[in-house]
Tab-separated table of C-alpha atoms in Angstrom:
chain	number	residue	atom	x	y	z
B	1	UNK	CA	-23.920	-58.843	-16.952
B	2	UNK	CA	-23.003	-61.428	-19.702
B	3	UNK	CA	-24.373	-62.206	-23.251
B	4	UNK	CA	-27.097	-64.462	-24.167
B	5	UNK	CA	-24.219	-67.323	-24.551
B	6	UNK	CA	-23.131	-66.624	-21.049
B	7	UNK	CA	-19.808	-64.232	-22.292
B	8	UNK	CA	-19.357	-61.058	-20.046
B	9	UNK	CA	-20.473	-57.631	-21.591
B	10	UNK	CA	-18.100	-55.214	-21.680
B	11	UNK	CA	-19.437	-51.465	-21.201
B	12	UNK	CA	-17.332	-48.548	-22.527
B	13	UNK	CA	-18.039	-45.130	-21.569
B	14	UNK	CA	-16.800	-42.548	-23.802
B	15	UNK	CA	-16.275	-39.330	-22.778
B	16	UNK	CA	-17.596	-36.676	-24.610
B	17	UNK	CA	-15.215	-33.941	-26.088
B	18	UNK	CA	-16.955	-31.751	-24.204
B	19	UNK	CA	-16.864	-33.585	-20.592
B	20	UNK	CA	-13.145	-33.942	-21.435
B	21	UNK	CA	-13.129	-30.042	-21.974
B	22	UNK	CA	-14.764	-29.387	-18.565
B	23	UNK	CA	-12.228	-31.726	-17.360
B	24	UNK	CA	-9.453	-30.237	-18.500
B	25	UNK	CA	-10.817	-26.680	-17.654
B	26	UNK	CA	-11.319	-27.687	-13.943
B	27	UNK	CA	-7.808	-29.338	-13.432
B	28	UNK	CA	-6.056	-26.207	-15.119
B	29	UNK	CA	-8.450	-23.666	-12.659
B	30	UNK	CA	-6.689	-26.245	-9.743
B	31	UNK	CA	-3.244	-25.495	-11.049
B	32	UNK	CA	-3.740	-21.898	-11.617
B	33	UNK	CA	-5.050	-21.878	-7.600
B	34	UNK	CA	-2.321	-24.062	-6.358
B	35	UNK	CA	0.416	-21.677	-7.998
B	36	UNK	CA	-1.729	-18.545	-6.926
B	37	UNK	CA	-1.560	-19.980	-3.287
B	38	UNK	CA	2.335	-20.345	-3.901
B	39	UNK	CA	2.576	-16.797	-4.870
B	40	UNK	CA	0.779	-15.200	-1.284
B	41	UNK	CA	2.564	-17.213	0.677
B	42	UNK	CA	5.421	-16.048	-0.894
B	43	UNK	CA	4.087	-12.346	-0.166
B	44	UNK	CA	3.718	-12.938	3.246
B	45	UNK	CA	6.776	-14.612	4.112
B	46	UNK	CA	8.397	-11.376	2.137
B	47	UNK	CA	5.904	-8.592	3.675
B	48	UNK	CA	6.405	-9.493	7.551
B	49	UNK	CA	6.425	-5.850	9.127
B	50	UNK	CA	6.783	-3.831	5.580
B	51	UNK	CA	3.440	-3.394	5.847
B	52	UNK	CA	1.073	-0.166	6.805
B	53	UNK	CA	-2.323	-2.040	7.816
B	54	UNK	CA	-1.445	-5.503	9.251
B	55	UNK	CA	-4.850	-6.309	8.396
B	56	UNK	CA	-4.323	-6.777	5.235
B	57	UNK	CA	-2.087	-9.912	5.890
B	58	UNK	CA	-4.579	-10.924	7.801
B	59	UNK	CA	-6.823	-11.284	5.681
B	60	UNK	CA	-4.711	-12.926	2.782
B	61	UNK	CA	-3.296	-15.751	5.459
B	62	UNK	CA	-7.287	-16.275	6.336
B	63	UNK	CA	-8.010	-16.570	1.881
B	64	UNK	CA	-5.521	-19.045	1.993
B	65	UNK	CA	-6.278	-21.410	4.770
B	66	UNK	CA	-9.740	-21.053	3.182
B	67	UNK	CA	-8.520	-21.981	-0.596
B	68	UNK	CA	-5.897	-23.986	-0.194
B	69	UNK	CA	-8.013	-26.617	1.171
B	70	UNK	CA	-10.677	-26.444	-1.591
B	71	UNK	CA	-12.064	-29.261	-3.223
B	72	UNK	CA	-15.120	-28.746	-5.902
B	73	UNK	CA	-16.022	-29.964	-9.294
B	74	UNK	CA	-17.356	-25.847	-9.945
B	75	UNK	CA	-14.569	-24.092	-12.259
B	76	UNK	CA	-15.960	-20.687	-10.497
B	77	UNK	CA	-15.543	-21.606	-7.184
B	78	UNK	CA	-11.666	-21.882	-7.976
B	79	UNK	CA	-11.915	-18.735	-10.218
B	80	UNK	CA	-13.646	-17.284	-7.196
B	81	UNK	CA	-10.160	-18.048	-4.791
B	82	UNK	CA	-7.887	-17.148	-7.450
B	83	UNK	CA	-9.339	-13.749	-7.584
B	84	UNK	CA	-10.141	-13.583	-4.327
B	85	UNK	CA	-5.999	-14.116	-3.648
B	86	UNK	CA	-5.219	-11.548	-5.882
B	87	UNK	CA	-7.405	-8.892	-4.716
B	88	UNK	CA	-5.855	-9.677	-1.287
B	89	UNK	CA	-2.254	-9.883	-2.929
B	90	UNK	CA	-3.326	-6.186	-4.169
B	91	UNK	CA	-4.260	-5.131	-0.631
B	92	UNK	CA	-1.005	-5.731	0.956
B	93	UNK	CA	1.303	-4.519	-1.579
B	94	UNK	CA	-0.580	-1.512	-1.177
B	95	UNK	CA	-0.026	-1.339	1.976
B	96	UNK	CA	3.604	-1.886	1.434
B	97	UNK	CA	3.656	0.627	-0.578
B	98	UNK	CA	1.764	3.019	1.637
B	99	UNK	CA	4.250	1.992	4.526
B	100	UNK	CA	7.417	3.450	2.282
B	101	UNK	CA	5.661	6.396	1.586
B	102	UNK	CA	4.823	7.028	5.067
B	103	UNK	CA	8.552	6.041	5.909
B	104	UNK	CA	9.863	9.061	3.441
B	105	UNK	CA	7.260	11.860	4.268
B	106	UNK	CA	8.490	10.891	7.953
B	107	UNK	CA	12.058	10.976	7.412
B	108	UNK	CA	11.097	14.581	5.048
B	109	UNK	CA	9.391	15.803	8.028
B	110	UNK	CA	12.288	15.358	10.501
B	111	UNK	CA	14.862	16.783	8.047
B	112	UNK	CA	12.603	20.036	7.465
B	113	UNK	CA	12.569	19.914	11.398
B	114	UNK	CA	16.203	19.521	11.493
B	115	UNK	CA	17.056	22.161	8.568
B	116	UNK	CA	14.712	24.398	11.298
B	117	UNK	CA	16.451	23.850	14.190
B	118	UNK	CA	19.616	24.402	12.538
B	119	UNK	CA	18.207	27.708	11.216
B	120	UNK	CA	16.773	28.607	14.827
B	121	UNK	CA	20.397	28.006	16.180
B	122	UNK	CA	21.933	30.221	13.501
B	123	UNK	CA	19.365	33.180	14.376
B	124	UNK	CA	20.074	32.925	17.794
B	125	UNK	CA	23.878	32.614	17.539
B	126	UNK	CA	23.845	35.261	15.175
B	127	UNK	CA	21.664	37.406	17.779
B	128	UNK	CA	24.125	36.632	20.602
B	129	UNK	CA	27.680	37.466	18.665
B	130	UNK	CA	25.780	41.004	18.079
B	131	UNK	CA	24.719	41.937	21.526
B	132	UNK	CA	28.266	40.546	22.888
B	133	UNK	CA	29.797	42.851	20.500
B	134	UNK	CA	27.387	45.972	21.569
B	135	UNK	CA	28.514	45.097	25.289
B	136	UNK	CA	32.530	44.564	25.036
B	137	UNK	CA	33.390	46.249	22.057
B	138	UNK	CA	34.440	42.886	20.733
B	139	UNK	CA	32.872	39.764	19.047
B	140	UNK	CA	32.088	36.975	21.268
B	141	UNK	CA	33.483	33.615	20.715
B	142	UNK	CA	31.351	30.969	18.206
B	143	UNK	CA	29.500	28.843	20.686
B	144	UNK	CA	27.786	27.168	17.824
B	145	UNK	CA	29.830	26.150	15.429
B	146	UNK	CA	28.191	25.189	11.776
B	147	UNK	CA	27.729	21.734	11.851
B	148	UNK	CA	28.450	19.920	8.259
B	149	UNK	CA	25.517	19.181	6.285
B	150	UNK	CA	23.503	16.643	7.384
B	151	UNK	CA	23.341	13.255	5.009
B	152	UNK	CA	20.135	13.771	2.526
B	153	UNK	CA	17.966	11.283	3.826
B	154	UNK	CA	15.421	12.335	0.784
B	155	UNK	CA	17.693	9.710	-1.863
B	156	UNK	CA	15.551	7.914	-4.111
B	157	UNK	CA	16.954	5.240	-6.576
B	158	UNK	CA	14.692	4.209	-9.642
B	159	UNK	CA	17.174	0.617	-9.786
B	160	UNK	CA	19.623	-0.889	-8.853
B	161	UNK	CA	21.546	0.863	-11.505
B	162	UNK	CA	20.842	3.832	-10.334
B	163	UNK	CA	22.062	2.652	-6.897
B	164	UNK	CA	25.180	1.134	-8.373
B	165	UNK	CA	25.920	4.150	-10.369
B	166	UNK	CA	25.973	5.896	-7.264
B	167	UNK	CA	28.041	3.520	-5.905
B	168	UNK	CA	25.878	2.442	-2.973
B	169	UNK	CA	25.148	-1.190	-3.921
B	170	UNK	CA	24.458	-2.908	-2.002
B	171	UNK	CA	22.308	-0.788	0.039
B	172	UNK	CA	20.523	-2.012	3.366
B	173	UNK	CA	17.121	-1.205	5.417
B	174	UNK	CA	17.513	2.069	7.037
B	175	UNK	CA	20.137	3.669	4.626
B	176	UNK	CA	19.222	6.341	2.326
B	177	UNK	CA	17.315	5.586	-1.040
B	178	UNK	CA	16.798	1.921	0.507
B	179	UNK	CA	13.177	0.693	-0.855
B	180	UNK	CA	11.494	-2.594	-0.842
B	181	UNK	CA	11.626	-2.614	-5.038
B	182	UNK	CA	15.091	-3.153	-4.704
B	183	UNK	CA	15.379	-5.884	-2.727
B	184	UNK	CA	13.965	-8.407	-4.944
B	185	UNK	CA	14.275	-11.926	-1.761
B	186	UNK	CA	13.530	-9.220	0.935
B	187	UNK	CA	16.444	-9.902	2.902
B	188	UNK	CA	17.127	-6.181	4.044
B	189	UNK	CA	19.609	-5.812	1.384
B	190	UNK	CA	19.067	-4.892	-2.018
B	191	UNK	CA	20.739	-4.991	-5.422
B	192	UNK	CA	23.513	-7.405	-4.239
């Protein structure tokens, strides 16, 4: 296009404050996704067999192939993934958590089982020193002897204070009062 004396025209769009706004809203809802996506992946790298329901991984590593690769001018549709993320996010650290619990009513259940069979032992041995004093006139020999106390697998730790203070830092996967909360790069070991 040029002038009536043959000198181009120059068009200027401005922007309106509000198109600028939208802009601006849209390229934050991207950066809020992006660092959302960050955050899961983070999760699952972390939450690799700590969890009760693999599912739920599952479905968080399908969210993210899904938003990760989104690419829309709608702020909702990346409000949409964001909360879609976090609901999932939710989901497995619920499931983390429902793993641990399962974990200590477990390890409960096999102590009271223990504690039983210890009891069971002591009836029994108690029964037999009686009738094999009845029969010789003298006690019989301890078969059974007491064993010592078995370590209380029932420890829980509120922090790694608490662990310290104990003086069980650092404490690994498998060892009494061990949870995931305390093992903040889920290495297996926590408050190092």
């Amino acid at each position: 296009m040029s002038d009536d004396d043959g000198s181009p025209r120059i068009l200027l769009v401005h922007e309106s404050a509000k198109d600028r706004a939208a802009r601006d809203k849209l390229a934050e809802a991207k950066r809020g996704l992006t660092a959302k996506v960050h955050d899961v992946r983070a999760l699952l790298s972390s939450s690799d067999g700590k969890v009760s329901d693999d599912n739920t991984r599952n479905t968080l590593h399908g969210d993210i192939d899904r938003v990760a690769t989104l690419d829309s001018k709608s702020l909702p549709d990346y409000e949409d993934g964001v909360n879609a993320l976090q609901r999932d996010m939710d989901a497995v650290r619920h499931s983390i958590d429902q793993k641990v619990a399962d974990q200590k009513e477990a390890e409960r259940k096999e102590a009271e089982r223990k504690e039983e069979e210890r009891k069971e032992a002591e009836r029994n041995n108690a029964e037999h020193q009686h009738d094999g004093q009845t029969n010789s006139g003298t006690p019989a020999p301890d078969q059974n002897p007491p064993q010592p106390p078995a370590q209380d697998q029932n420890v829980f730790y509120a922090s790694c204070a608490a662990v310290r203070a104990a003086g069980k830092a650092p404490i690994r996967v498998g060892e009494p009062g061990y949870d995931h909360r305390l093992d903040r790069d889920g290495d297996g070991v926590g408050c190092e």
